[in-house]
Amino acid sequence: MDSPRIESPVGVMAVLVAVVSFWFWLEQKSQWKIFNYLPPLIFIYATPVFLSNGGLIPFENAAYDFLRHYGLPIFICLMLIKVDVLSAIRIMGKGVFVMLIGSIGVVLGGVLAYALGQSLSTPESFLVHFPLPEDSWKTFGTLSGSWIGGTGNMTAAHAALEGTGEHMTMAAAADQMVYLVWLPLLLGSRAFAEKFTRWMRVPATRIEMMEKAAAAHDSSEHAPKMIQLLYLALVALGFTWISLELSRVLPPVVIAGATVISASTWLILLVTTLALAASATPIRKLPAAQPIAMAIIYVYVARIGATMDLSNASLETMGAFVLMAYVWIAIHGVFILAGAWLFRVDVHTLAIASAANIGGAASAPIVAAHHRESLVPASILMAMIGYALGNYLAILTGRLGQLLAG
């Protein structure tokens, strides 16, 4: 194969940033309806796939290594220091616990769907050629990151589980295929609000209490000062440095002959824990952390796409995984309904809780605005709790699948 046209790390990085910038610019400029169904994330991932397979940029480059080793942990720091669990509980109350039950449904659903997929892949099954490889537990772990938290958790889990470009491709495809079905269901559930309230015996004052708590919550942020940006840089770089050093000296954890916590996994777990600890301090009030974090993670998604070699892709395998993803989301749905029945919450809370899981910070506000506009800030807070849990639970999902695979 001929050498790529752009090999310089700074040139490759410029291409990745240009791809991210272009798709967000096009979304804002054009207002095309296609972006309501296929968000810029999909095109940000897919464009570098074609650029690398077309020979413009390489499959391997120092820029990719830099983003993996330093960009990803810095993103995790900046995103998780903004988590405000207490505010979410004050507004949504028992709804937070419904979301947590939904998260458990994602973990168990992923493991069960993986086990089902593996059983259908064996010669003894009635579907002998069901093409789901053994290492697809990495794909289940990757997608569970998205379904518990969001894009950042998906990329963090992908890195922690040492997934390949093919694993990310299958996860991203299934994420969107399920999203196209699940989001309309969450939006349409508003039509059954009164019947659902009677069926679940929801207290009549619940919605009024949520709206009062939401009105009292102040989520505004002022423009950052230079010293605050320096503080952010110090926290992100310091936590990344500490986590990298510890991940190199901490021993791997082996269970039943399988390495369930490697150096990559230690890195994600350590930086997640440090950032969450910092979120309980005044560090959480530093402005501009979230937009900087999201800019980093979208460039990282483009980096994953650039490493995807289409010559190794299998449409049959992708189709099999998407089918298992629908089984998986049905299990999550059962869990989220059980949580709503257990805690006697309304359909608005149920829909927001599920959206905070499956759609993350991008979809939860959309669902909240459709159901009860006053709950939009609370939906973002719930999604941030998903970000806080996503790395831990996504890695758990993948590693449980690994143990099942033997």
XYZ file of C-alpha atoms in Angstrom, residues 66-357:
292
model
C -0.955 11.191 22.043
C -4.755 11.401 22.038
C -5.073 7.943 23.572
C -2.444 8.370 26.280
C -3.161 11.986 27.244
C -6.248 13.368 25.477
C -8.679 10.753 26.816
C -7.724 11.018 30.522
C -7.725 14.831 30.290
C -11.252 14.662 28.863
C -12.392 12.399 31.713
C -10.997 14.845 34.282
C -12.665 17.888 32.763
C -16.023 16.166 32.310
C -16.331 14.437 35.676
C -15.279 17.352 37.873
C -18.618 18.958 36.894
C -20.765 16.127 38.306
C -23.292 17.422 40.874
C -25.041 14.414 42.356
C -26.755 16.254 45.220
C -28.485 18.755 42.910
C -29.811 15.932 40.736
C -31.223 14.134 43.768
C -32.822 17.334 45.098
C -34.681 17.894 41.822
C -35.464 14.409 40.535
C -35.668 12.628 43.896
C -36.458 8.953 43.400
C -35.991 9.409 39.659
C -32.232 9.192 40.180
C -32.696 5.697 41.614
C -34.839 4.742 38.622
C -31.926 5.794 36.381
C -29.545 3.693 38.484
C -31.811 0.667 38.064
C -31.789 1.381 34.339
C -27.984 1.372 34.470
C -28.051 -2.033 36.162
C -30.345 -3.147 33.352
C -27.733 -2.026 30.828
C -24.996 -4.039 32.577
C -27.033 -7.213 33.015
C -28.697 -6.790 29.632
C -25.314 -6.517 27.946
C -24.030 -9.659 29.638
C -27.211 -11.612 28.836
C -27.253 -10.418 25.215
C -23.592 -11.385 24.857
C -24.291 -14.835 26.337
C -27.231 -15.268 23.949
C -25.118 -14.193 20.998
C -22.387 -16.654 21.937
C -24.872 -19.509 22.347
C -26.229 -18.797 18.858
C -22.690 -18.796 17.468
C -21.905 -22.361 18.497
C -22.233 -25.332 16.120
C -24.833 -26.856 18.459
C -27.260 -23.946 18.024
C -29.984 -23.816 15.410
C -28.253 -20.734 13.904
C -24.870 -22.270 13.130
C -23.505 -19.296 11.215
C -24.566 -16.540 13.621
C -21.369 -14.468 13.255
C -20.600 -12.984 16.686
C -16.911 -13.520 17.561
C -15.764 -14.340 21.099
C -13.949 -11.028 21.582
C -17.204 -9.133 20.912
C -17.376 -8.679 24.692
C -15.213 -5.648 23.949
C -18.007 -4.288 21.750
C -20.633 -4.922 24.430
C -18.455 -3.123 26.981
C -17.881 -0.231 24.582
C -21.576 0.239 23.812
C -22.557 -0.071 27.470
C -20.367 2.982 28.109
C -22.554 4.981 25.744
C -25.773 3.539 27.181
C -24.860 4.275 30.794
C -23.148 7.634 30.300
C -22.381 8.932 26.838
C -19.854 9.271 24.046
C -17.003 9.926 26.456
C -17.724 6.763 28.409
C -17.948 4.781 25.185
C -14.490 5.897 24.105
C -13.081 5.423 27.618
C -14.455 1.871 27.817
C -13.150 1.144 24.328
C -9.673 2.196 25.435
C -9.852 0.413 28.809
C -10.947 -2.850 27.162
C -8.289 -2.447 24.456
C -10.815 -2.598 21.650
C -10.099 -2.284 17.938
C -11.620 -0.025 15.312
C -14.021 -2.811 14.337
C -15.361 -2.980 17.896
C -16.042 0.756 17.883
C -17.670 0.576 14.454
C -20.118 -2.101 15.599
C -20.866 -0.217 18.825
C -21.460 3.095 17.035
C -23.696 1.475 14.413
C -25.798 -0.353 17.001
C -26.020 2.776 19.138
C -27.627 4.736 16.314
C -29.838 1.895 15.077
C -31.322 1.440 18.550
C -31.464 5.203 19.183
C -33.673 5.680 16.101
C -36.257 3.364 17.698
C -35.815 4.113 21.400
C -35.914 7.925 21.270
C -39.368 8.096 19.590
C -40.665 5.660 22.230
C -39.417 7.905 25.035
C -40.894 10.989 23.376
C -44.198 9.286 22.608
C -44.607 8.063 26.194
C -45.856 11.545 27.155
C -49.203 10.681 25.602
C -49.743 8.079 28.322
C -48.821 10.375 31.237
C -52.212 10.326 32.996
C -52.802 6.586 32.571
C -49.242 5.863 33.665
C -49.665 8.014 36.795
C -52.818 6.135 37.795
C -51.259 2.758 36.997
C -48.118 3.449 39.040
C -50.060 5.235 41.817
C -47.745 8.243 41.616
C -48.268 10.849 44.397
C -50.212 13.840 43.082
C -47.641 16.333 44.418
C -44.567 14.726 42.829
C -44.395 16.822 39.640
C -45.078 20.056 41.527
C -42.225 19.305 43.943
C -39.814 18.562 41.071
C -40.630 21.803 39.285
C -40.109 23.864 42.449
C -36.725 22.240 43.044
C -35.766 22.782 39.388
C -36.689 26.465 39.569
C -34.417 26.918 42.587
C -31.400 25.353 40.823
C -28.871 27.760 39.308
C -26.809 26.182 36.517
C -25.446 29.376 34.951
C -21.732 29.806 34.246
C -19.766 33.000 33.664
C -16.991 33.406 31.108
C -13.751 31.882 32.430
C -10.877 34.061 33.563
C -7.292 33.243 32.642
C -6.448 32.035 36.135
C -9.445 29.682 36.085
C -8.301 28.155 32.806
C -4.886 27.640 34.361
C -6.508 25.918 37.344
C -8.391 23.619 34.946
C -5.179 22.790 33.101
C -3.398 22.076 36.375
C -6.141 19.729 37.602
C -6.472 17.862 34.291
C -2.727 17.496 33.679
C -1.991 16.694 37.323
C -4.617 13.965 37.578
C -3.557 12.534 34.218
C 0.094 12.426 35.301
C -0.722 10.757 38.643
C -3.005 8.196 36.979
C -0.459 7.355 34.263
C 2.313 6.838 36.814
C 0.159 4.650 39.054
C -1.174 2.597 36.133
C 2.399 1.682 35.224
C 3.240 0.290 38.674
C -0.067 -1.269 39.752
C -0.163 -5.007 38.991
C -2.741 -6.414 36.565
C -5.715 -8.240 38.084
C -6.222 -11.746 36.699
C -9.399 -13.784 37.313
C -9.844 -17.299 35.966
C -6.844 -16.818 33.704
C -8.222 -13.615 32.148
C -6.682 -10.175 32.717
C -9.679 -8.112 33.849
C -7.731 -5.015 34.961
C -4.781 -4.157 32.740
C -2.680 -0.970 32.708
C -5.175 0.657 30.314
C -8.047 -0.241 32.629
C -6.182 1.053 35.674
C -5.640 4.382 33.902
C -9.356 4.899 33.210
C -10.410 3.799 36.704
C -7.837 5.979 38.455
C -8.499 9.161 36.534
C -12.267 8.627 36.916
C -11.962 8.236 40.676
C -9.707 11.280 41.104
C -12.022 13.475 39.026
C -15.142 12.368 40.915
C -13.401 13.079 44.224
C -12.565 16.564 42.946
C -16.216 17.143 41.965
C -17.073 17.262 45.680
C -14.757 20.274 46.115
C -14.875 23.905 44.848
C -13.080 22.623 41.714
C -16.543 21.772 40.353
C -17.353 25.490 40.078
C -14.559 26.200 37.585
C -16.191 27.339 34.312
C -15.572 26.096 30.745
C -14.571 22.541 31.702
C -17.413 20.856 29.816
C -17.069 22.549 26.377
C -13.303 21.954 26.408
C -13.886 18.322 27.356
C -16.417 17.770 24.565
C -14.074 19.304 21.984
C -11.375 16.834 23.035
C -13.636 13.791 22.957
C -15.002 14.500 19.471
C -11.454 14.736 18.140
C -10.760 11.439 19.907
C -13.777 9.846 18.194
C -12.347 10.993 14.860
C -9.041 9.393 15.872
C -10.766 6.024 16.437
C -12.382 6.247 13.012
C -9.009 6.886 11.387
C -7.661 3.589 12.780
C -10.502 1.514 11.288
C -9.320 -0.719 8.442
C -12.341 -1.493 6.246
C -10.629 -4.561 4.814
C -11.275 -6.240 8.189
C -14.917 -5.161 8.471
C -17.764 -7.698 8.402
C -21.335 -6.649 7.664
C -22.626 -10.011 8.935
C -20.929 -9.515 12.293
C -22.261 -5.965 12.542
C -25.799 -7.145 11.753
C -25.567 -9.844 14.405
C -24.448 -7.353 17.015
C -27.225 -4.881 16.141
C -29.752 -7.702 16.586
C -28.349 -8.460 20.051
C -28.442 -4.728 20.843
C -32.217 -4.738 20.362
C -32.493 -7.661 22.778
C -30.283 -5.679 25.125
C -32.369 -2.488 25.029
C -35.529 -4.519 25.717
C -33.918 -5.793 28.936
C -33.062 -2.211 29.904
C -36.692 -1.270 29.253
C -37.919 -3.963 31.641
C -35.552 -2.709 34.334
C -36.536 0.950 33.893
C -40.238 0.045 34.126
C -39.559 -2.027 37.239
C -37.737 0.942 38.761
C -40.656 3.254 38.005
C -43.085 0.813 39.632
C -40.839 0.344 42.677
C -40.357 4.072 43.341
C -43.769 5.284 42.099
C -42.495 7.882 39.626
C -44.285 9.521 36.705
C -43.724 8.784 33.017
C -41.814 12.055 32.579
C -39.216 10.951 35.118
C -39.070 7.463 33.604
C -38.434 8.824 30.108
C -35.767 11.278 31.319
C -34.070 8.556 33.376
C -33.848 6.221 30.382
C -32.702 9.034 28.093
C -29.995 9.976 30.604
C -28.747 6.405 30.244
